[in-house]
Amino acid sequence: MATIKEKIGYALGDAAAGGITWKIMSIAFPLFFTNVFGLSFADAATLMLIARMFDVVTDPLMGSLADRTQSRWGTYRPWLIFGAVPLGLIFALLLYTPDFGPVGKRVWAYSLYLMMMAVYTAVNVPYGSLLGVMTPDDNEKNQFSSYRMVGAYAMGFVTLLSFPYLQKLVGGSEQHQYAVLGVFFGILAAVGTLACGLLTKERLKPVRAEKFSFKQFGDLFKNAPWIYLTLVGICTNFFNGFRYAVAGYMITYCLGGDVTVSGLIINYTVFMTFGELTCMIFGGLSPKFTAWVGSKRKAFVVAALICAAFSVCFFFVPMSPKYIWVMIALVVLTSVGVGLYSPLLWSMYADVADYATEKNGTSSTGLIFSSGTMAQKFGTAISGSLVALFLGLAGASMTTDAMGNSIVDEASITSSVLTMIWSLFSLFPAAMALLMVLLIHKYPIRK
C-alpha cells in the first residue's frame, strides 16, 4: 500500500514537467519565439515541426531503453534522479535570448529546443512508466494518476498566475524578464523532478526482454487498445495545444492587450490559470466520477463532450474586453471536461501496458508509456506549429524594427487574422474533442 508521501512525491514529477516546463513551453513559447526572441512565424512553425519528427524516433527508443535499465535505484527512477539538473538547465537556456544575428538566433533556438525535447523525453517517459510498477492495484493506479494530474494542474495554476507579476517584479526588457524567469522556473523543475525520483518506490519488477528487438515495436501495431489510445492521446494534446498556443495572440490582438479588472492583470497566462485551477479540482474528482459513471471509457466520452460543447460556445462570444468574464466562465466549464479525462488517459495507458504484458509475455511498460509522452509532445507542438502556419496563411506577417529585430507587423493583423485566432481557440479544439469521442468509442478495453 502506497503512502500519501509517495503519492505526493509522484505528483511532484508532473508538477515539474507538466506544471512548469511543459506549461510554459505550450503557452508562452509561441508568443515568446515570435514577439520576444525574434523568430518569424515560418521559423517558429518549422522549429516545432522538426522537433516533433525528432520525438517520433526518440520517444519509443527511450521507452525501450528505460524498460531495460537495471540499477540500485530501480528501472525508471534513475532517469528522474540524474535527469533533473539537465532538465532545469536546458530549460533556462532556452528562455535566454542571445545577442546574435538572425542566423545565430535560429541555430540557438533550434539546438536548445531539440536538446530540451531530448532531456524531457529522458525524464518524462520513465516518469510515466513508473505508474506501471508502483502498484498492481487498479484503484491505486487511478489514485496515483489523479495525484499526478492535481500536481500538474496545481503547479500550472501557480506558474501561469504568477508569471506576469514575476515579470513586473524582475523589470527591464522582455528578453531580460524571460531569461530570469527561465532560471527561476528551471530550478523549481529540477527540484521537483529530483524529489519525485527520491520519494517514489518501484514495487513491481518488469518481465524483461533483455535483448533489444524491433519485434516489440511491431507488437505495438498489433495492439488495438494501444492504437486507439495513442490516437486519443494525440487528439487530447491537439485540443490543449491549440488553446495554449493561441491564447497569447488572442489576448494581444483580439482583446487589445492585457485586461485589468479590479487590479487583477489578466494576460494570456492568467487567463488560462482559471482553467488550470478547474482542472486541478476535477482531476482530483475524476476517480469518483469514473466510479459513478461506471467505466473509464464512459467517463472519457462524457468529459470530451463537455469540452466540445463549451468550446463551440466560446466562438460566439464577442471579441471585446467587456466580455472577459464570459470568456473565463467558458474556459472554466471547458476545463471541467479536461480535468475529468486527463487522469483517465494515463490510467488507461497502464491498462494497455498490462494487456501487452499478458499478450506478449514480456513487459513493454516504458515503450507504451513513451507513446503517451510522444502523443503529448506531438499534439502540443504540431498544434503550436499549425497556429503559426494558419496565422501566416490568414495574413499575419513579420517586419523589422529600428534595431533590425524581427517583430510582428501590426498592420498585417486584419479581421481575417483575428477570426482565425478566435477559431483556433474554440472551433479547432471542439473538432478534436468530437474526434476523441469517436475514437474512445472504439477503444476495446472496458474497465
PDB file of C-alpha atoms in Angstrom, residues 22-277:
ATOM      1  CA  TRP A  22       5.640  21.913 -20.498  1.00  0.00           C
ATOM      2  CA  LYS A  23       3.074  24.518 -19.459  1.00  0.00           C
ATOM      3  CA  ILE A  24       5.443  27.385 -20.234  1.00  0.00           C
ATOM      4  CA  MET A  25       6.577  25.714 -23.442  1.00  0.00           C
ATOM      5  CA  SER A  26       2.966  25.237 -24.549  1.00  0.00           C
ATOM      6  CA  ILE A  27       1.536  28.648 -23.735  1.00  0.00           C
ATOM      7  CA  ALA A  28       4.490  31.059 -23.700  1.00  0.00           C
ATOM      8  CA  PHE A  29       6.860  29.720 -26.347  1.00  0.00           C
ATOM      9  CA  PRO A  30       4.822  30.522 -29.489  1.00  0.00           C
ATOM     10  CA  LEU A  31       4.476  34.181 -28.448  1.00  0.00           C
ATOM     11  CA  PHE A  32       7.999  34.254 -26.969  1.00  0.00           C
ATOM     12  CA  PHE A  33       9.674  33.000 -30.146  1.00  0.00           C
ATOM     13  CA  THR A  34       7.883  35.466 -32.450  1.00  0.00           C
ATOM     14  CA  ASN A  35       7.384  38.568 -30.269  1.00  0.00           C
ATOM     15  CA  VAL A  36      10.396  38.431 -27.904  1.00  0.00           C
ATOM     16  CA  PHE A  37      13.108  36.142 -29.293  1.00  0.00           C
ATOM     17  CA  GLY A  38      12.551  37.384 -32.863  1.00  0.00           C
ATOM     18  CA  LEU A  39      11.845  34.302 -34.994  1.00  0.00           C
ATOM     19  CA  SER A  40       9.462  34.624 -37.918  1.00  0.00           C
ATOM     20  CA  PHE A  41       6.162  32.733 -37.960  1.00  0.00           C
ATOM     21  CA  ALA A  42       7.699  30.383 -40.543  1.00  0.00           C
ATOM     22  CA  ASP A  43      10.805  29.772 -38.402  1.00  0.00           C
ATOM     23  CA  ALA A  44       8.704  29.097 -35.288  1.00  0.00           C
ATOM     24  CA  ALA A  45       6.442  26.689 -37.187  1.00  0.00           C
ATOM     25  CA  THR A  46       9.407  24.860 -38.748  1.00  0.00           C
ATOM     26  CA  LEU A  47      11.196  24.599 -35.408  1.00  0.00           C
ATOM     27  CA  MET A  48       8.254  22.816 -33.769  1.00  0.00           C
ATOM     28  CA  LEU A  49       7.708  20.524 -36.772  1.00  0.00           C
ATOM     29  CA  ILE A  50      11.358  19.419 -36.810  1.00  0.00           C
ATOM     30  CA  ALA A  51      11.261  18.791 -33.063  1.00  0.00           C
ATOM     31  CA  ARG A  52       8.207  16.567 -33.494  1.00  0.00           C
ATOM     32  CA  MET A  53       9.852  14.429 -36.135  1.00  0.00           C
ATOM     33  CA  PHE A  54      12.785  14.101 -33.746  1.00  0.00           C
ATOM     34  CA  ASP A  55      10.440  12.913 -30.984  1.00  0.00           C
ATOM     35  CA  VAL A  56       8.821  10.266 -33.173  1.00  0.00           C
ATOM     36  CA  VAL A  57      12.178   8.469 -33.082  1.00  0.00           C
ATOM     37  CA  THR A  58      13.497   9.312 -29.600  1.00  0.00           C
ATOM     38  CA  ASP A  59      10.376   8.642 -27.521  1.00  0.00           C
ATOM     39  CA  PRO A  60       9.916   4.946 -28.434  1.00  0.00           C
ATOM     40  CA  LEU A  61      13.669   4.340 -28.187  1.00  0.00           C
ATOM     41  CA  MET A  62      13.687   5.962 -24.744  1.00  0.00           C
ATOM     42  CA  GLY A  63      10.792   3.753 -23.668  1.00  0.00           C
ATOM     43  CA  SER A  64      12.607   0.632 -24.794  1.00  0.00           C
ATOM     44  CA  LEU A  65      15.844   1.763 -23.111  1.00  0.00           C
ATOM     45  CA  ALA A  66      14.054   2.563 -19.852  1.00  0.00           C
ATOM     46  CA  ASP A  67      12.451  -0.906 -19.784  1.00  0.00           C
ATOM     47  CA  ARG A  68      15.949  -2.460 -19.830  1.00  0.00           C
ATOM     48  CA  THR A  69      17.548  -0.225 -17.206  1.00  0.00           C
ATOM     49  CA  GLN A  70      18.808  -2.011 -14.078  1.00  0.00           C
ATOM     50  CA  SER A  71      20.313  -0.057 -11.200  1.00  0.00           C
ATOM     51  CA  ARG A  72      20.330   0.292  -7.437  1.00  0.00           C
ATOM     52  CA  TRP A  73      17.586   2.923  -7.831  1.00  0.00           C
ATOM     53  CA  GLY A  74      15.355   0.660  -9.904  1.00  0.00           C
ATOM     54  CA  THR A  75      14.300   0.669 -13.546  1.00  0.00           C
ATOM     55  CA  TYR A  76      12.700   4.080 -14.098  1.00  0.00           C
ATOM     56  CA  ARG A  77      13.636   6.219 -11.071  1.00  0.00           C
ATOM     57  CA  PRO A  78      17.336   6.749 -12.003  1.00  0.00           C
ATOM     58  CA  TRP A  79      16.281   8.678 -15.093  1.00  0.00           C
ATOM     59  CA  LEU A  80      14.444  11.141 -12.865  1.00  0.00           C
ATOM     60  CA  ILE A  81      17.228  11.403 -10.311  1.00  0.00           C
ATOM     61  CA  PHE A  82      20.003  12.044 -12.829  1.00  0.00           C
ATOM     62  CA  GLY A  83      17.925  13.908 -15.405  1.00  0.00           C
ATOM     63  CA  ALA A  84      16.649  16.582 -13.029  1.00  0.00           C
ATOM     64  CA  VAL A  85      19.547  19.049 -13.337  1.00  0.00           C
ATOM     65  CA  PRO A  86      19.888  18.842 -17.162  1.00  0.00           C
ATOM     66  CA  LEU A  87      16.129  19.420 -17.464  1.00  0.00           C
ATOM     67  CA  GLY A  88      16.257  22.633 -15.439  1.00  0.00           C
ATOM     68  CA  LEU A  89      19.483  23.911 -17.019  1.00  0.00           C
ATOM     69  CA  ILE A  90      18.449  23.479 -20.653  1.00  0.00           C
ATOM     70  CA  PHE A  91      15.019  24.964 -19.947  1.00  0.00           C
ATOM     71  CA  ALA A  92      16.690  28.071 -18.513  1.00  0.00           C
ATOM     72  CA  LEU A  93      18.983  28.435 -21.535  1.00  0.00           C
ATOM     73  CA  LEU A  94      16.032  28.102 -23.907  1.00  0.00           C
ATOM     74  CA  LEU A  95      14.372  31.206 -22.436  1.00  0.00           C
ATOM     75  CA  TYR A  96      17.571  33.234 -22.813  1.00  0.00           C
ATOM     76  CA  THR A  97      17.828  35.477 -25.905  1.00  0.00           C
ATOM     77  CA  PRO A  98      21.461  35.737 -27.052  1.00  0.00           C
ATOM     78  CA  ASP A  99      22.754  38.861 -28.789  1.00  0.00           C
ATOM     79  CA  PHE A 100      23.129  37.094 -32.125  1.00  0.00           C
ATOM     80  CA  GLY A 101      22.065  37.863 -35.667  1.00  0.00           C
ATOM     81  CA  PRO A 102      19.123  36.106 -37.363  1.00  0.00           C
ATOM     82  CA  VAL A 103      21.152  33.012 -38.321  1.00  0.00           C
ATOM     83  CA  GLY A 104      22.744  32.709 -34.879  1.00  0.00           C
ATOM     84  CA  LYS A 105      19.351  33.003 -33.213  1.00  0.00           C
ATOM     85  CA  ARG A 106      17.934  30.249 -35.414  1.00  0.00           C
ATOM     86  CA  VAL A 107      20.837  27.956 -34.543  1.00  0.00           C
ATOM     87  CA  TRP A 108      20.452  28.729 -30.822  1.00  0.00           C
ATOM     88  CA  ALA A 109      16.685  28.189 -30.804  1.00  0.00           C
ATOM     89  CA  TYR A 110      16.767  25.004 -32.893  1.00  0.00           C
ATOM     90  CA  SER A 111      19.669  23.454 -30.948  1.00  0.00           C
ATOM     91  CA  LEU A 112      18.300  24.251 -27.488  1.00  0.00           C
ATOM     92  CA  TYR A 113      14.745  23.256 -28.384  1.00  0.00           C
ATOM     93  CA  LEU A 114      15.878  19.844 -29.672  1.00  0.00           C
ATOM     94  CA  MET A 115      18.041  19.367 -26.571  1.00  0.00           C
ATOM     95  CA  MET A 116      15.055  20.277 -24.395  1.00  0.00           C
ATOM     96  CA  MET A 117      12.886  17.722 -26.170  1.00  0.00           C
ATOM     97  CA  ALA A 118      15.571  15.061 -25.701  1.00  0.00           C
ATOM     98  CA  VAL A 119      16.036  15.654 -21.959  1.00  0.00           C
ATOM     99  CA  TYR A 120      12.273  15.997 -21.437  1.00  0.00           C
ATOM    100  CA  THR A 121      11.877  12.589 -23.090  1.00  0.00           C
ATOM    101  CA  ALA A 122      14.634  11.088 -20.942  1.00  0.00           C
ATOM    102  CA  VAL A 123      12.806  12.230 -17.789  1.00  0.00           C
ATOM    103  CA  ASN A 124       9.130  12.099 -18.665  1.00  0.00           C
ATOM    104  CA  VAL A 125       8.932   8.693 -20.375  1.00  0.00           C
ATOM    105  CA  PRO A 126      10.367   6.889 -17.311  1.00  0.00           C
ATOM    106  CA  TYR A 127       8.185   9.085 -15.089  1.00  0.00           C
ATOM    107  CA  GLY A 128       5.021   7.936 -16.830  1.00  0.00           C
ATOM    108  CA  SER A 129       6.244   4.332 -16.798  1.00  0.00           C
ATOM    109  CA  LEU A 130       6.598   4.457 -13.008  1.00  0.00           C
ATOM    110  CA  LEU A 131       2.819   4.167 -12.748  1.00  0.00           C
ATOM    111  CA  GLY A 132       3.017   0.628 -14.095  1.00  0.00           C
ATOM    112  CA  VAL A 133       5.471  -0.621 -11.440  1.00  0.00           C
ATOM    113  CA  MET A 134       4.469   1.227  -8.250  1.00  0.00           C
ATOM    114  CA  THR A 135       1.358  -0.838  -7.561  1.00  0.00           C
ATOM    115  CA  PRO A 136      -0.569  -3.799  -9.028  1.00  0.00           C
ATOM    116  CA  ASP A 137      -3.897  -2.430  -7.762  1.00  0.00           C
ATOM    117  CA  ASP A 138      -6.064  -0.759 -10.424  1.00  0.00           C
ATOM    118  CA  ASN A 139      -7.799   1.579  -7.950  1.00  0.00           C
ATOM    119  CA  GLU A 140      -4.466   2.699  -6.568  1.00  0.00           C
ATOM    120  CA  LYS A 141      -3.228   3.359 -10.107  1.00  0.00           C
ATOM    121  CA  ASN A 142      -6.224   5.651 -10.563  1.00  0.00           C
ATOM    122  CA  GLN A 143      -5.292   7.433  -7.338  1.00  0.00           C
ATOM    123  CA  PHE A 144      -1.659   7.895  -8.419  1.00  0.00           C
ATOM    124  CA  SER A 145      -2.849   9.178 -11.788  1.00  0.00           C
ATOM    125  CA  SER A 146      -5.240  11.574 -10.077  1.00  0.00           C
ATOM    126  CA  TYR A 147      -2.468  12.873  -7.780  1.00  0.00           C
ATOM    127  CA  ARG A 148      -0.321  13.323 -10.864  1.00  0.00           C
ATOM    128  CA  MET A 149      -2.921  15.469 -12.604  1.00  0.00           C
ATOM    129  CA  VAL A 150      -3.653  17.511  -9.488  1.00  0.00           C
ATOM    130  CA  GLY A 151       0.078  18.158  -9.098  1.00  0.00           C
ATOM    131  CA  ALA A 152       0.449  19.211 -12.728  1.00  0.00           C
ATOM    132  CA  TYR A 153      -2.578  21.484 -12.737  1.00  0.00           C
ATOM    133  CA  ALA A 154      -1.881  22.963  -9.292  1.00  0.00           C
ATOM    134  CA  MET A 155       1.639  23.919 -10.327  1.00  0.00           C
ATOM    135  CA  GLY A 156       0.345  25.065 -13.703  1.00  0.00           C
ATOM    136  CA  PHE A 157      -2.063  27.338 -11.857  1.00  0.00           C
ATOM    137  CA  VAL A 158       0.734  28.819  -9.741  1.00  0.00           C
ATOM    138  CA  THR A 159       3.075  29.158 -12.728  1.00  0.00           C
ATOM    139  CA  LEU A 160       0.625  30.886 -15.044  1.00  0.00           C
ATOM    140  CA  LEU A 161      -0.907  33.128 -12.366  1.00  0.00           C
ATOM    141  CA  SER A 162       2.449  34.318 -11.074  1.00  0.00           C
ATOM    142  CA  PHE A 163       4.115  34.776 -14.481  1.00  0.00           C
ATOM    143  CA  PRO A 164       3.023  38.388 -15.269  1.00  0.00           C
ATOM    144  CA  TYR A 165       3.622  39.541 -11.691  1.00  0.00           C
ATOM    145  CA  LEU A 166       7.080  37.975 -11.668  1.00  0.00           C
ATOM    146  CA  GLN A 167       7.803  39.690 -14.991  1.00  0.00           C
ATOM    147  CA  LYS A 168       6.812  43.005 -13.432  1.00  0.00           C
ATOM    148  CA  LEU A 169       8.954  42.264 -10.375  1.00  0.00           C
ATOM    149  CA  VAL A 170      12.013  41.436 -12.497  1.00  0.00           C
ATOM    150  CA  GLY A 171      11.584  44.518 -14.689  1.00  0.00           C
ATOM    151  CA  GLY A 172      13.765  45.525 -17.619  1.00  0.00           C
ATOM    152  CA  SER A 173      13.225  44.342 -21.167  1.00  0.00           C
ATOM    153  CA  GLU A 174      11.009  41.368 -22.005  1.00  0.00           C
ATOM    154  CA  GLN A 175      14.122  39.431 -23.036  1.00  0.00           C
ATOM    155  CA  HIS A 176      15.631  40.028 -19.586  1.00  0.00           C
ATOM    156  CA  GLN A 177      12.374  39.035 -17.857  1.00  0.00           C
ATOM    157  CA  TYR A 178      12.103  35.728 -19.707  1.00  0.00           C
ATOM    158  CA  ALA A 179      15.786  34.939 -19.072  1.00  0.00           C
ATOM    159  CA  VAL A 180      15.461  35.479 -15.306  1.00  0.00           C
ATOM    160  CA  LEU A 181      12.201  33.537 -15.094  1.00  0.00           C
ATOM    161  CA  GLY A 182      13.804  30.727 -17.091  1.00  0.00           C
ATOM    162  CA  VAL A 183      16.404  30.323 -14.343  1.00  0.00           C
ATOM    163  CA  PHE A 184      13.797  30.546 -11.584  1.00  0.00           C
ATOM    164  CA  PHE A 185      11.383  28.016 -13.059  1.00  0.00           C
ATOM    165  CA  GLY A 186      14.249  25.821 -14.248  1.00  0.00           C
ATOM    166  CA  ILE A 187      15.450  25.425 -10.651  1.00  0.00           C
ATOM    167  CA  LEU A 188      11.914  24.601  -9.466  1.00  0.00           C
ATOM    168  CA  ALA A 189      11.532  21.990 -12.222  1.00  0.00           C
ATOM    169  CA  ALA A 190      14.848  20.358 -11.316  1.00  0.00           C
ATOM    170  CA  VAL A 191      13.977  20.190  -7.604  1.00  0.00           C
ATOM    171  CA  GLY A 192      10.513  18.709  -8.271  1.00  0.00           C
ATOM    172  CA  THR A 193      11.888  16.066 -10.636  1.00  0.00           C
ATOM    173  CA  LEU A 194      14.618  15.041  -8.201  1.00  0.00           C
ATOM    174  CA  ALA A 195      12.145  14.851  -5.304  1.00  0.00           C
ATOM    175  CA  CYS A 196       9.880  12.573  -7.352  1.00  0.00           C
ATOM    176  CA  GLY A 197      12.748  10.187  -8.078  1.00  0.00           C
ATOM    177  CA  LEU A 198      13.760  10.037  -4.421  1.00  0.00           C
ATOM    178  CA  LEU A 199      10.295   9.743  -2.826  1.00  0.00           C
ATOM    179  CA  THR A 200       8.713   7.060  -5.045  1.00  0.00           C
ATOM    180  CA  LYS A 201       9.163   3.267  -4.923  1.00  0.00           C
ATOM    181  CA  GLU A 202       9.174   0.550  -7.576  1.00  0.00           C
ATOM    182  CA  ARG A 203       7.368  -2.441  -6.093  1.00  0.00           C
ATOM    183  CA  LEU A 204       6.959  -4.495  -9.252  1.00  0.00           C
ATOM    184  CA  LYS A 205       9.774  -5.784 -11.434  1.00  0.00           C
ATOM    185  CA  PRO A 206       9.118  -5.723 -15.184  1.00  0.00           C
ATOM    186  CA  VAL A 207       9.261  -9.066 -17.011  1.00  0.00           C
ATOM    187  CA  ARG A 208      12.259  -8.020 -19.047  1.00  0.00           C
ATOM    188  CA  ALA A 209      13.080  -8.762 -22.634  1.00  0.00           C
ATOM    189  CA  GLU A 210      16.795  -8.269 -22.099  1.00  0.00           C
ATOM    190  CA  LYS A 211      17.803  -8.335 -25.759  1.00  0.00           C
ATOM    191  CA  PHE A 212      16.726  -5.433 -27.886  1.00  0.00           C
ATOM    192  CA  SER A 213      14.430  -6.432 -30.712  1.00  0.00           C
ATOM    193  CA  PHE A 214      12.387  -4.491 -33.239  1.00  0.00           C
ATOM    194  CA  LYS A 215       9.653  -7.084 -32.698  1.00  0.00           C
ATOM    195  CA  GLN A 216       8.397  -5.119 -29.694  1.00  0.00           C
ATOM    196  CA  PHE A 217       7.767  -2.120 -31.945  1.00  0.00           C
ATOM    197  CA  GLY A 218       5.889  -4.341 -34.365  1.00  0.00           C
ATOM    198  CA  ASP A 219       3.846  -5.757 -31.478  1.00  0.00           C
ATOM    199  CA  LEU A 220       2.578  -2.253 -30.708  1.00  0.00           C
ATOM    200  CA  PHE A 221       0.811  -2.040 -34.044  1.00  0.00           C
ATOM    201  CA  LYS A 222      -0.907  -5.357 -33.354  1.00  0.00           C
ATOM    202  CA  ASN A 223      -2.170  -3.969 -30.055  1.00  0.00           C
ATOM    203  CA  ALA A 224      -5.605  -2.461 -30.842  1.00  0.00           C
ATOM    204  CA  PRO A 225      -6.070  -0.769 -27.425  1.00  0.00           C
ATOM    205  CA  TRP A 226      -2.684   0.950 -27.847  1.00  0.00           C
ATOM    206  CA  ILE A 227      -3.555   2.207 -31.342  1.00  0.00           C
ATOM    207  CA  TYR A 228      -6.851   3.748 -30.272  1.00  0.00           C
ATOM    208  CA  LEU A 229      -5.490   5.204 -27.039  1.00  0.00           C
ATOM    209  CA  THR A 230      -2.485   6.744 -28.793  1.00  0.00           C
ATOM    210  CA  LEU A 231      -4.789   8.426 -31.320  1.00  0.00           C
ATOM    211  CA  VAL A 232      -6.953   9.662 -28.445  1.00  0.00           C
ATOM    212  CA  GLY A 233      -3.836  10.976 -26.692  1.00  0.00           C
ATOM    213  CA  ILE A 234      -2.787  12.901 -29.793  1.00  0.00           C
ATOM    214  CA  CYS A 235      -6.263  14.444 -30.023  1.00  0.00           C
ATOM    215  CA  THR A 236      -6.277  15.489 -26.348  1.00  0.00           C
ATOM    216  CA  ASN A 237      -2.998  17.291 -26.885  1.00  0.00           C
ATOM    217  CA  PHE A 238      -4.195  18.905 -30.091  1.00  0.00           C
ATOM    218  CA  PHE A 239      -7.184  20.114 -28.069  1.00  0.00           C
ATOM    219  CA  ASN A 240      -4.993  21.694 -25.392  1.00  0.00           C
ATOM    220  CA  GLY A 241      -2.225  22.638 -27.807  1.00  0.00           C
ATOM    221  CA  PHE A 242      -4.372  24.878 -29.999  1.00  0.00           C
ATOM    222  CA  ARG A 243      -5.785  26.702 -26.977  1.00  0.00           C
ATOM    223  CA  TYR A 244      -2.491  27.245 -25.175  1.00  0.00           C
ATOM    224  CA  ALA A 245      -0.519  28.202 -28.286  1.00  0.00           C
ATOM    225  CA  VAL A 246      -3.030  30.811 -29.471  1.00  0.00           C
ATOM    226  CA  ALA A 247      -4.003  32.290 -26.066  1.00  0.00           C
ATOM    227  CA  GLY A 248      -1.191  34.862 -26.160  1.00  0.00           C
ATOM    228  CA  TYR A 249      -2.163  36.067 -29.624  1.00  0.00           C
ATOM    229  CA  MET A 250      -5.834  36.163 -28.604  1.00  0.00           C
ATOM    230  CA  ILE A 251      -5.252  38.448 -25.610  1.00  0.00           C
ATOM    231  CA  THR A 252      -2.726  40.599 -27.503  1.00  0.00           C
ATOM    232  CA  TYR A 253      -4.650  41.123 -30.709  1.00  0.00           C
ATOM    233  CA  CYS A 254      -8.325  40.136 -30.267  1.00  0.00           C
ATOM    234  CA  LEU A 255      -8.686  41.908 -26.914  1.00  0.00           C
ATOM    235  CA  GLY A 256      -6.130  44.661 -27.500  1.00  0.00           C
ATOM    236  CA  GLY A 257      -3.663  43.593 -24.811  1.00  0.00           C
ATOM    237  CA  ASP A 258      -3.787  42.731 -21.108  1.00  0.00           C
ATOM    238  CA  VAL A 259      -7.127  43.329 -19.405  1.00  0.00           C
ATOM    239  CA  THR A 260      -7.074  44.836 -15.885  1.00  0.00           C
ATOM    240  CA  VAL A 261     -10.125  44.143 -13.703  1.00  0.00           C
ATOM    241  CA  SER A 262     -10.143  45.439 -10.101  1.00  0.00           C
ATOM    242  CA  GLY A 263      -6.354  45.382 -10.006  1.00  0.00           C
ATOM    243  CA  LEU A 264      -6.066  41.868 -11.461  1.00  0.00           C
ATOM    244  CA  ILE A 265      -3.834  41.765 -14.541  1.00  0.00           C
ATOM    245  CA  ILE A 266      -5.410  39.276 -16.963  1.00  0.00           C
ATOM    246  CA  ASN A 267      -2.774  38.475 -19.545  1.00  0.00           C
ATOM    247  CA  TYR A 268      -2.637  35.219 -21.512  1.00  0.00           C
ATOM    248  CA  THR A 269      -1.082  33.201 -18.671  1.00  0.00           C
ATOM    249  CA  VAL A 270      -3.551  34.424 -16.054  1.00  0.00           C
ATOM    250  CA  PHE A 271      -6.441  33.866 -18.495  1.00  0.00           C
ATOM    251  CA  MET A 272      -5.542  30.175 -18.745  1.00  0.00           C
ATOM    252  CA  THR A 273      -4.913  29.958 -14.992  1.00  0.00           C
ATOM    253  CA  PHE A 274      -8.658  29.776 -14.327  1.00  0.00           C
ATOM    254  CA  GLY A 275      -8.734  26.596 -16.381  1.00  0.00           C
ATOM    255  CA  GLU A 276      -5.737  25.174 -14.520  1.00  0.00           C
ATOM    256  CA  LEU A 277      -7.492  25.607 -11.179  1.00  0.00           C
TER     257      LEU A 277
END
